[in-house]
Amino acid sequence: MENLGRGSDPCPPAQGPPPDTGPLPYEGVWRFTAPAVDASVPQARHAVRDLLLRQGVPVSDDLVQGLLLIVSELVTNAVKHAALLSPTLAVEVAVGAEWVRVAVEDNHPYRPTALEAAHSETGGRGLLLVREITREAGGVCDVEHTADGGKVIWAALPLVPVTVA
């Protein structure tokens, strides 16, 4: 993975003014591509985990587990639903001083829909799970169209847990 130098703030602005001390050692943006095949799911999860560890990102175990589950669900969706039109996918990890953002991009034009799956079904809850993990962590998630007609689905989570008053 490489830092593509896209800056340190590809995420919605954090609450309050940023400190004026310059970027922290773990801040940056990393992007890698993978084929849209089943084997890419655990590979993406391991790559994100290893990146967070290697960069020294101050993440709790719970946050890491949430991020890895989000990556797994988003890559799985790209493999299952977009592979025909998008034989490769991209995973991006962006880390700022107060947040971490994971995103999965593919070239399929259709925006995914979070569906309520029946209890007897073994799948179909991935986007609901992503939304819930993100919400519980105090983060945000969204889907955006890309300039070349595909989409990117992302979730940004705060590095410091949100306290409920």
Short mmCIF file of N, CA and C in Angstrom, two decimals:
data_model
loop_
_atom_site.label_atom_id
_atom_site.label_comp_id
_atom_site.label_asym_id
_atom_site.label_seq_id
_atom_site.Cartn_x
_atom_site.Cartn_y
_atom_site.Cartn_z
N MET A 1 0.85 -1.17 0.00
CA MET A 1 0.00 0.00 0.00
C MET A 1 0.89 1.23 0.00
N GLU A 2 0.39 2.26 -0.62
CA GLU A 2 1.18 3.47 -0.66
C GLU A 2 0.33 4.66 -0.25
N ASN A 3 0.97 5.66 0.31
CA ASN A 3 0.31 6.89 0.65
C ASN A 3 0.30 7.73 -0.62
N LEU A 4 -0.90 8.02 -1.12
CA LEU A 4 -0.99 8.74 -2.39
C LEU A 4 -0.93 10.24 -2.23
N GLY A 5 -0.70 10.72 -1.02
CA GLY A 5 -0.52 12.14 -0.82
C GLY A 5 -1.74 12.97 -1.11
N ARG A 6 -2.91 12.44 -0.82
CA ARG A 6 -4.14 13.19 -1.09
C ARG A 6 -4.45 14.18 0.02
N GLY A 7 -3.57 14.38 0.93
CA GLY A 7 -3.83 15.27 2.05
C GLY A 7 -4.28 14.48 3.24
N SER A 8 -4.47 15.16 4.33
CA SER A 8 -4.81 14.45 5.56
C SER A 8 -6.25 14.67 5.99
N ASP A 9 -7.10 15.20 5.13
CA ASP A 9 -8.47 15.47 5.57
C ASP A 9 -9.52 15.15 4.51
N PRO A 10 -9.63 13.86 4.08
CA PRO A 10 -10.66 13.50 3.12
C PRO A 10 -11.98 13.18 3.79
N CYS A 11 -12.14 13.57 5.03
CA CYS A 11 -13.31 13.23 5.84
C CYS A 11 -14.00 14.52 6.26
N PRO A 12 -15.27 14.46 6.62
CA PRO A 12 -15.93 15.65 7.13
C PRO A 12 -15.15 16.24 8.29
N PRO A 13 -15.16 17.57 8.46
CA PRO A 13 -14.36 18.20 9.51
C PRO A 13 -14.78 17.74 10.91
N ALA A 14 -13.80 17.62 11.78
CA ALA A 14 -14.06 17.23 13.17
C ALA A 14 -14.64 18.42 13.93
N GLN A 15 -15.16 18.14 15.11
CA GLN A 15 -15.71 19.20 15.96
C GLN A 15 -14.55 20.04 16.50
N GLY A 16 -14.69 21.34 16.47
CA GLY A 16 -13.68 22.23 17.03
C GLY A 16 -12.53 22.45 16.08
N PRO A 17 -11.71 23.46 16.37
CA PRO A 17 -10.58 23.76 15.49
C PRO A 17 -9.47 22.73 15.65
N PRO A 18 -8.80 22.39 14.54
CA PRO A 18 -7.69 21.43 14.63
C PRO A 18 -6.49 22.07 15.32
N PRO A 19 -5.71 21.27 16.02
CA PRO A 19 -4.50 21.83 16.63
C PRO A 19 -3.53 22.26 15.54
N ASP A 20 -2.73 23.26 15.84
CA ASP A 20 -1.82 23.81 14.85
C ASP A 20 -0.41 23.26 15.03
N THR A 21 -0.29 21.94 15.18
CA THR A 21 1.00 21.32 15.43
C THR A 21 1.51 20.54 14.23
N GLY A 22 0.82 20.56 13.12
CA GLY A 22 1.22 19.79 11.96
C GLY A 22 0.68 18.38 12.02
N PRO A 23 0.87 17.61 10.95
CA PRO A 23 0.31 16.25 10.93
C PRO A 23 1.01 15.34 11.94
N LEU A 24 0.23 14.42 12.47
CA LEU A 24 0.76 13.42 13.38
C LEU A 24 1.42 12.30 12.58
N PRO A 25 2.31 11.52 13.19
CA PRO A 25 3.04 10.49 12.43
C PRO A 25 2.15 9.46 11.76
N TYR A 26 0.96 9.22 12.30
CA TYR A 26 0.10 8.18 11.74
C TYR A 26 -0.89 8.71 10.71
N GLU A 27 -0.92 10.02 10.46
CA GLU A 27 -1.88 10.58 9.51
C GLU A 27 -1.45 10.30 8.07
N GLY A 28 -2.45 10.04 7.22
CA GLY A 28 -2.17 9.82 5.81
C GLY A 28 -3.31 9.09 5.12
N VAL A 29 -3.12 8.84 3.84
CA VAL A 29 -4.11 8.13 3.03
C VAL A 29 -3.39 7.01 2.30
N TRP A 30 -3.94 5.80 2.40
CA TRP A 30 -3.38 4.64 1.73
C TRP A 30 -4.48 3.98 0.90
N ARG A 31 -4.12 3.53 -0.28
CA ARG A 31 -5.11 2.93 -1.17
C ARG A 31 -4.48 1.71 -1.84
N PHE A 32 -5.24 0.64 -1.93
CA PHE A 32 -4.78 -0.53 -2.65
C PHE A 32 -5.93 -1.12 -3.43
N THR A 33 -5.60 -1.83 -4.49
CA THR A 33 -6.62 -2.47 -5.32
C THR A 33 -6.51 -3.97 -5.15
N ALA A 34 -7.62 -4.64 -5.46
CA ALA A 34 -7.69 -6.09 -5.36
C ALA A 34 -8.69 -6.59 -6.38
N PRO A 35 -8.54 -7.84 -6.79
CA PRO A 35 -9.55 -8.40 -7.69
C PRO A 35 -10.86 -8.60 -6.93
N ALA A 36 -11.97 -8.52 -7.62
CA ALA A 36 -13.29 -8.69 -6.99
C ALA A 36 -13.60 -10.19 -6.88
N VAL A 37 -12.85 -10.85 -5.99
CA VAL A 37 -13.01 -12.29 -5.75
C VAL A 37 -13.08 -12.51 -4.24
N ASP A 38 -13.63 -13.66 -3.84
CA ASP A 38 -13.82 -13.96 -2.43
C ASP A 38 -12.54 -13.84 -1.60
N ALA A 39 -11.41 -14.25 -2.15
CA ALA A 39 -10.15 -14.22 -1.41
C ALA A 39 -9.73 -12.80 -1.03
N SER A 40 -10.27 -11.79 -1.70
CA SER A 40 -9.92 -10.41 -1.39
C SER A 40 -10.52 -9.93 -0.07
N VAL A 41 -11.56 -10.58 0.40
CA VAL A 41 -12.20 -10.14 1.66
C VAL A 41 -11.23 -10.28 2.82
N PRO A 42 -10.70 -11.48 3.12
CA PRO A 42 -9.76 -11.55 4.25
C PRO A 42 -8.46 -10.80 3.97
N GLN A 43 -8.03 -10.74 2.72
CA GLN A 43 -6.81 -10.01 2.39
C GLN A 43 -6.97 -8.52 2.70
N ALA A 44 -8.11 -7.95 2.36
CA ALA A 44 -8.37 -6.54 2.65
C ALA A 44 -8.42 -6.30 4.15
N ARG A 45 -9.09 -7.18 4.86
CA ARG A 45 -9.20 -7.05 6.32
C ARG A 45 -7.80 -7.09 6.96
N HIS A 46 -6.98 -8.05 6.54
CA HIS A 46 -5.62 -8.15 7.11
C HIS A 46 -4.77 -6.94 6.73
N ALA A 47 -4.91 -6.46 5.51
CA ALA A 47 -4.13 -5.30 5.07
C ALA A 47 -4.48 -4.07 5.89
N VAL A 48 -5.77 -3.86 6.17
CA VAL A 48 -6.18 -2.70 6.97
C VAL A 48 -5.67 -2.84 8.40
N ARG A 49 -5.83 -4.03 8.98
CA ARG A 49 -5.34 -4.25 10.35
C ARG A 49 -3.84 -4.00 10.44
N ASP A 50 -3.09 -4.55 9.49
CA ASP A 50 -1.64 -4.39 9.51
C ASP A 50 -1.23 -2.93 9.31
N LEU A 51 -1.95 -2.21 8.46
CA LEU A 51 -1.67 -0.80 8.24
C LEU A 51 -1.86 0.01 9.52
N LEU A 52 -2.97 -0.20 10.20
CA LEU A 52 -3.24 0.53 11.44
C LEU A 52 -2.14 0.27 12.47
N LEU A 53 -1.72 -0.98 12.57
CA LEU A 53 -0.67 -1.35 13.52
C LEU A 53 0.67 -0.74 13.11
N ARG A 54 1.03 -0.89 11.84
CA ARG A 54 2.32 -0.39 11.34
C ARG A 54 2.44 1.13 11.48
N GLN A 55 1.34 1.85 11.26
CA GLN A 55 1.36 3.31 11.33
C GLN A 55 1.25 3.81 12.77
N GLY A 56 0.94 2.92 13.70
CA GLY A 56 0.82 3.33 15.10
C GLY A 56 -0.42 4.16 15.37
N VAL A 57 -1.50 3.88 14.64
CA VAL A 57 -2.74 4.63 14.81
C VAL A 57 -3.33 4.29 16.20
N PRO A 58 -3.65 5.30 17.00
CA PRO A 58 -4.15 5.05 18.35
C PRO A 58 -5.62 4.60 18.34
N VAL A 59 -5.84 3.34 18.05
CA VAL A 59 -7.19 2.79 17.96
C VAL A 59 -7.39 1.75 19.06
N SER A 60 -8.58 1.76 19.63
CA SER A 60 -8.92 0.74 20.62
C SER A 60 -9.19 -0.58 19.91
N ASP A 61 -9.15 -1.67 20.66
CA ASP A 61 -9.46 -2.98 20.08
C ASP A 61 -10.87 -3.00 19.51
N ASP A 62 -11.81 -2.38 20.23
CA ASP A 62 -13.20 -2.34 19.74
C ASP A 62 -13.31 -1.59 18.42
N LEU A 63 -12.59 -0.49 18.31
CA LEU A 63 -12.64 0.28 17.07
C LEU A 63 -12.02 -0.51 15.92
N VAL A 64 -10.91 -1.18 16.18
CA VAL A 64 -10.28 -2.01 15.14
C VAL A 64 -11.25 -3.08 14.68
N GLN A 65 -11.89 -3.77 15.62
CA GLN A 65 -12.83 -4.83 15.25
C GLN A 65 -13.99 -4.27 14.42
N GLY A 66 -14.49 -3.09 14.80
CA GLY A 66 -15.56 -2.45 14.03
C GLY A 66 -15.10 -2.10 12.62
N LEU A 67 -13.91 -1.52 12.51
CA LEU A 67 -13.38 -1.15 11.20
C LEU A 67 -13.18 -2.38 10.32
N LEU A 68 -12.67 -3.45 10.90
CA LEU A 68 -12.42 -4.66 10.12
C LEU A 68 -13.72 -5.31 9.67
N LEU A 69 -14.74 -5.24 10.51
CA LEU A 69 -16.04 -5.77 10.10
C LEU A 69 -16.63 -4.92 8.98
N ILE A 70 -16.48 -3.61 9.07
CA ILE A 70 -16.95 -2.72 8.00
C ILE A 70 -16.23 -3.05 6.69
N VAL A 71 -14.91 -3.18 6.73
CA VAL A 71 -14.14 -3.51 5.53
C VAL A 71 -14.62 -4.84 4.96
N SER A 72 -14.80 -5.84 5.82
CA SER A 72 -15.27 -7.15 5.35
C SER A 72 -16.60 -7.05 4.64
N GLU A 73 -17.53 -6.34 5.24
CA GLU A 73 -18.87 -6.22 4.65
C GLU A 73 -18.84 -5.46 3.33
N LEU A 74 -18.09 -4.37 3.27
CA LEU A 74 -18.06 -3.57 2.04
C LEU A 74 -17.34 -4.30 0.91
N VAL A 75 -16.25 -4.98 1.22
CA VAL A 75 -15.55 -5.74 0.17
C VAL A 75 -16.42 -6.92 -0.27
N THR A 76 -17.06 -7.59 0.67
CA THR A 76 -17.96 -8.70 0.31
C THR A 76 -19.05 -8.22 -0.63
N ASN A 77 -19.64 -7.07 -0.34
CA ASN A 77 -20.70 -6.53 -1.21
C ASN A 77 -20.16 -6.23 -2.60
N ALA A 78 -18.95 -5.67 -2.68
CA ALA A 78 -18.38 -5.38 -4.00
C ALA A 78 -18.13 -6.68 -4.77
N VAL A 79 -17.66 -7.71 -4.07
CA VAL A 79 -17.40 -9.00 -4.72
C VAL A 79 -18.70 -9.64 -5.19
N LYS A 80 -19.71 -9.63 -4.32
CA LYS A 80 -20.97 -10.31 -4.64
C LYS A 80 -21.83 -9.57 -5.64
N HIS A 81 -21.83 -8.24 -5.58
CA HIS A 81 -22.81 -7.49 -6.36
C HIS A 81 -22.23 -6.63 -7.48
N ALA A 82 -20.92 -6.39 -7.48
CA ALA A 82 -20.36 -5.49 -8.48
C ALA A 82 -19.33 -6.14 -9.39
N ALA A 83 -18.92 -7.36 -9.09
CA ALA A 83 -17.80 -7.98 -9.81
C ALA A 83 -18.02 -8.09 -11.31
N LEU A 84 -19.25 -8.31 -11.73
CA LEU A 84 -19.52 -8.46 -13.16
C LEU A 84 -19.13 -7.20 -13.93
N LEU A 85 -19.44 -6.03 -13.39
CA LEU A 85 -19.11 -4.77 -14.05
C LEU A 85 -17.81 -4.16 -13.53
N SER A 86 -17.29 -4.71 -12.42
CA SER A 86 -16.10 -4.14 -11.81
C SER A 86 -15.19 -5.28 -11.34
N PRO A 87 -14.32 -5.77 -12.22
CA PRO A 87 -13.47 -6.91 -11.84
C PRO A 87 -12.42 -6.58 -10.79
N THR A 88 -12.19 -5.28 -10.53
CA THR A 88 -11.30 -4.89 -9.44
C THR A 88 -12.03 -3.90 -8.54
N LEU A 89 -11.56 -3.84 -7.31
CA LEU A 89 -12.10 -2.90 -6.34
C LEU A 89 -10.93 -2.21 -5.68
N ALA A 90 -11.20 -1.10 -5.03
CA ALA A 90 -10.15 -0.37 -4.32
C ALA A 90 -10.58 -0.18 -2.88
N VAL A 91 -9.62 -0.34 -1.98
CA VAL A 91 -9.85 -0.08 -0.56
C VAL A 91 -8.95 1.09 -0.18
N GLU A 92 -9.54 2.06 0.51
CA GLU A 92 -8.77 3.22 0.93
C GLU A 92 -8.92 3.39 2.43
N VAL A 93 -7.82 3.70 3.07
CA VAL A 93 -7.80 3.99 4.50
C VAL A 93 -7.22 5.38 4.65
N ALA A 94 -7.96 6.26 5.29
CA ALA A 94 -7.49 7.62 5.54
C ALA A 94 -7.54 7.84 7.05
N VAL A 95 -6.45 8.37 7.58
CA VAL A 95 -6.37 8.58 9.02
C VAL A 95 -6.02 10.04 9.27
N GLY A 96 -6.84 10.68 10.07
CA GLY A 96 -6.59 12.05 10.51
C GLY A 96 -6.25 12.05 11.99
N ALA A 97 -6.10 13.22 12.55
CA ALA A 97 -5.74 13.33 13.96
C ALA A 97 -6.82 12.76 14.87
N GLU A 98 -8.08 12.84 14.45
CA GLU A 98 -9.17 12.44 15.34
C GLU A 98 -10.11 11.41 14.73
N TRP A 99 -9.83 10.87 13.56
CA TRP A 99 -10.74 9.94 12.90
C TRP A 99 -9.99 8.99 11.98
N VAL A 100 -10.67 7.92 11.64
CA VAL A 100 -10.17 6.98 10.64
C VAL A 100 -11.32 6.68 9.69
N ARG A 101 -11.02 6.67 8.40
CA ARG A 101 -12.04 6.47 7.37
C ARG A 101 -11.63 5.29 6.51
N VAL A 102 -12.55 4.35 6.31
CA VAL A 102 -12.32 3.26 5.37
C VAL A 102 -13.34 3.38 4.25
N ALA A 103 -12.91 3.08 3.04
CA ALA A 103 -13.78 3.20 1.88
C ALA A 103 -13.49 2.07 0.91
N VAL A 104 -14.55 1.63 0.23
CA VAL A 104 -14.40 0.63 -0.83
C VAL A 104 -15.04 1.20 -2.08
N GLU A 105 -14.29 1.16 -3.17
CA GLU A 105 -14.75 1.73 -4.44
C GLU A 105 -14.82 0.63 -5.49
N ASP A 106 -15.87 0.68 -6.29
CA ASP A 106 -15.98 -0.22 -7.44
C ASP A 106 -16.56 0.56 -8.61
N ASN A 107 -16.60 -0.06 -9.77
CA ASN A 107 -17.07 0.62 -10.97
C ASN A 107 -18.52 0.31 -11.31
N HIS A 108 -19.24 -0.33 -10.41
CA HIS A 108 -20.66 -0.62 -10.65
C HIS A 108 -21.45 0.66 -10.38
N PRO A 109 -22.37 1.03 -11.27
CA PRO A 109 -23.05 2.32 -11.13
C PRO A 109 -24.18 2.37 -10.11
N TYR A 110 -24.70 1.24 -9.68
CA TYR A 110 -25.89 1.28 -8.83
C TYR A 110 -25.56 1.46 -7.37
N ARG A 111 -26.30 2.37 -6.76
CA ARG A 111 -26.14 2.65 -5.33
C ARG A 111 -26.77 1.50 -4.54
N PRO A 112 -26.07 0.94 -3.56
CA PRO A 112 -26.63 -0.17 -2.78
C PRO A 112 -27.72 0.30 -1.83
N THR A 113 -28.58 -0.63 -1.47
CA THR A 113 -29.67 -0.34 -0.54
C THR A 113 -29.56 -1.27 0.64
N ALA A 114 -29.67 -0.72 1.84
CA ALA A 114 -29.68 -1.54 3.05
C ALA A 114 -31.05 -2.19 3.15
N LEU A 115 -31.06 -3.51 3.18
CA LEU A 115 -32.31 -4.26 3.21
C LEU A 115 -32.49 -4.96 4.54
N GLU A 116 -33.73 -5.09 4.95
CA GLU A 116 -34.06 -5.92 6.11
C GLU A 116 -34.17 -7.34 5.61
N ALA A 117 -33.33 -8.24 6.10
CA ALA A 117 -33.37 -9.63 5.67
C ALA A 117 -34.19 -10.46 6.66
N ALA A 118 -34.83 -11.47 6.15
CA ALA A 118 -35.60 -12.37 7.01
C ALA A 118 -34.64 -13.15 7.91
N HIS A 119 -35.12 -13.55 9.09
CA HIS A 119 -34.28 -14.28 10.04
C HIS A 119 -33.74 -15.57 9.44
N SER A 120 -34.46 -16.18 8.52
CA SER A 120 -34.02 -17.44 7.92
C SER A 120 -32.92 -17.25 6.88
N GLU A 121 -32.70 -16.02 6.42
CA GLU A 121 -31.68 -15.76 5.41
C GLU A 121 -30.31 -15.61 6.06
N THR A 122 -29.29 -16.11 5.37
CA THR A 122 -27.94 -16.05 5.93
C THR A 122 -27.19 -14.79 5.53
N GLY A 123 -27.72 -14.00 4.64
CA GLY A 123 -27.05 -12.78 4.20
C GLY A 123 -28.04 -11.65 4.07
N GLY A 124 -27.56 -10.53 3.53
CA GLY A 124 -28.45 -9.41 3.25
C GLY A 124 -28.48 -8.33 4.30
N ARG A 125 -27.64 -8.44 5.33
CA ARG A 125 -27.66 -7.45 6.41
C ARG A 125 -26.39 -6.60 6.46
N GLY A 126 -25.52 -6.74 5.48
CA GLY A 126 -24.20 -6.10 5.52
C GLY A 126 -24.25 -4.60 5.67
N LEU A 127 -25.03 -3.92 4.86
CA LEU A 127 -25.08 -2.46 4.95
C LEU A 127 -25.76 -1.98 6.22
N LEU A 128 -26.74 -2.74 6.70
CA LEU A 128 -27.35 -2.39 7.99
C LEU A 128 -26.32 -2.51 9.10
N LEU A 129 -25.50 -3.53 9.04
CA LEU A 129 -24.45 -3.74 10.03
C LEU A 129 -23.42 -2.61 9.96
N VAL A 130 -23.02 -2.23 8.76
CA VAL A 130 -22.07 -1.12 8.60
C VAL A 130 -22.66 0.16 9.19
N ARG A 131 -23.90 0.44 8.88
CA ARG A 131 -24.56 1.65 9.39
C ARG A 131 -24.63 1.63 10.92
N GLU A 132 -24.96 0.48 11.50
CA GLU A 132 -25.10 0.39 12.95
C GLU A 132 -23.75 0.51 13.67
N ILE A 133 -22.73 -0.16 13.17
CA ILE A 133 -21.39 -0.05 13.77
C ILE A 133 -20.92 1.40 13.72
N THR A 134 -21.12 2.03 12.58
CA THR A 134 -20.71 3.43 12.42
C THR A 134 -21.47 4.34 13.37
N ARG A 135 -22.77 4.15 13.47
CA ARG A 135 -23.59 4.99 14.36
C ARG A 135 -23.18 4.81 15.82
N GLU A 136 -23.00 3.56 16.23
CA GLU A 136 -22.62 3.29 17.63
C GLU A 136 -21.27 3.89 17.99
N ALA A 137 -20.38 3.99 17.01
CA ALA A 137 -19.05 4.57 17.26
C ALA A 137 -19.07 6.09 17.19
N GLY A 138 -20.21 6.68 16.81
CA GLY A 138 -20.29 8.13 16.68
C GLY A 138 -19.75 8.64 15.36
N GLY A 139 -19.73 7.77 14.35
CA GLY A 139 -19.19 8.15 13.05
C GLY A 139 -20.27 8.43 12.03
N VAL A 140 -19.83 8.55 10.79
CA VAL A 140 -20.73 8.79 9.66
C VAL A 140 -20.34 7.85 8.53
N CYS A 141 -21.33 7.50 7.70
CA CYS A 141 -21.06 6.69 6.52
C CYS A 141 -21.95 7.18 5.39
N ASP A 142 -21.52 6.90 4.16
CA ASP A 142 -22.28 7.37 3.01
C ASP A 142 -21.82 6.62 1.76
N VAL A 143 -22.56 6.85 0.69
CA VAL A 143 -22.24 6.32 -0.62
C VAL A 143 -22.15 7.52 -1.57
N GLU A 144 -21.11 7.56 -2.38
CA GLU A 144 -20.96 8.65 -3.34
C GLU A 144 -20.65 8.05 -4.71
N HIS A 145 -21.09 8.74 -5.74
CA HIS A 145 -20.75 8.32 -7.10
C HIS A 145 -19.37 8.85 -7.45
N THR A 146 -18.64 8.09 -8.25
CA THR A 146 -17.32 8.52 -8.69
C THR A 146 -17.43 9.19 -10.05
N ALA A 147 -16.40 9.88 -10.44
CA ALA A 147 -16.39 10.59 -11.72
C ALA A 147 -16.51 9.64 -12.90
N ASP A 148 -16.03 8.39 -12.74
CA ASP A 148 -16.08 7.44 -13.86
C ASP A 148 -17.33 6.56 -13.84
N GLY A 149 -18.34 6.93 -13.03
CA GLY A 149 -19.61 6.22 -13.05
C GLY A 149 -19.77 5.12 -12.03
N GLY A 150 -18.76 4.87 -11.21
CA GLY A 150 -18.86 3.87 -10.16
C GLY A 150 -19.34 4.48 -8.86
N LYS A 151 -18.97 3.85 -7.77
CA LYS A 151 -19.37 4.36 -6.46
C LYS A 151 -18.29 4.06 -5.44
N VAL A 152 -18.30 4.83 -4.37
CA VAL A 152 -17.44 4.59 -3.22
C VAL A 152 -18.33 4.62 -1.98
N ILE A 153 -18.20 3.60 -1.16
CA ILE A 153 -18.95 3.52 0.08
C ILE A 153 -17.93 3.68 1.21
N TRP A 154 -18.18 4.61 2.12
CA TRP A 154 -17.20 4.89 3.15
C TRP A 154 -17.83 5.03 4.53
N ALA A 155 -17.00 4.81 5.53
CA ALA A 155 -17.39 5.01 6.92
C ALA A 155 -16.22 5.68 7.63
N ALA A 156 -16.51 6.74 8.36
CA ALA A 156 -15.49 7.45 9.13
C ALA A 156 -15.86 7.35 10.61
N LEU A 157 -14.91 6.90 11.41
CA LEU A 157 -15.14 6.71 12.84
C LEU A 157 -14.16 7.54 13.63
N PRO A 158 -14.59 8.10 14.76
CA PRO A 158 -13.68 8.89 15.59
C PRO A 158 -12.67 7.98 16.29
N LEU A 159 -11.45 8.48 16.44
CA LEU A 159 -10.43 7.72 17.16
C LEU A 159 -10.70 7.74 18.66
N VAL A 160 -11.29 8.80 19.15
CA VAL A 160 -11.63 8.90 20.56
C VAL A 160 -13.10 8.58 20.71
N PRO A 161 -13.46 7.65 21.61
CA PRO A 161 -14.88 7.30 21.75
C PRO A 161 -15.73 8.52 22.09
N VAL A 162 -16.93 8.56 21.53
CA VAL A 162 -17.87 9.63 21.79
C VAL A 162 -18.52 9.36 23.14
N THR A 163 -18.56 10.36 24.02
CA THR A 163 -19.22 10.19 25.31
C THR A 163 -20.63 10.72 25.21
N VAL A 164 -21.56 9.99 25.78
CA VAL A 164 -22.97 10.38 25.74
C VAL A 164 -23.28 11.12 27.02
N ALA A 165 -23.83 12.33 26.88
CA ALA A 165 -24.15 13.15 28.05
C ALA A 165 -25.50 12.83 28.62
#
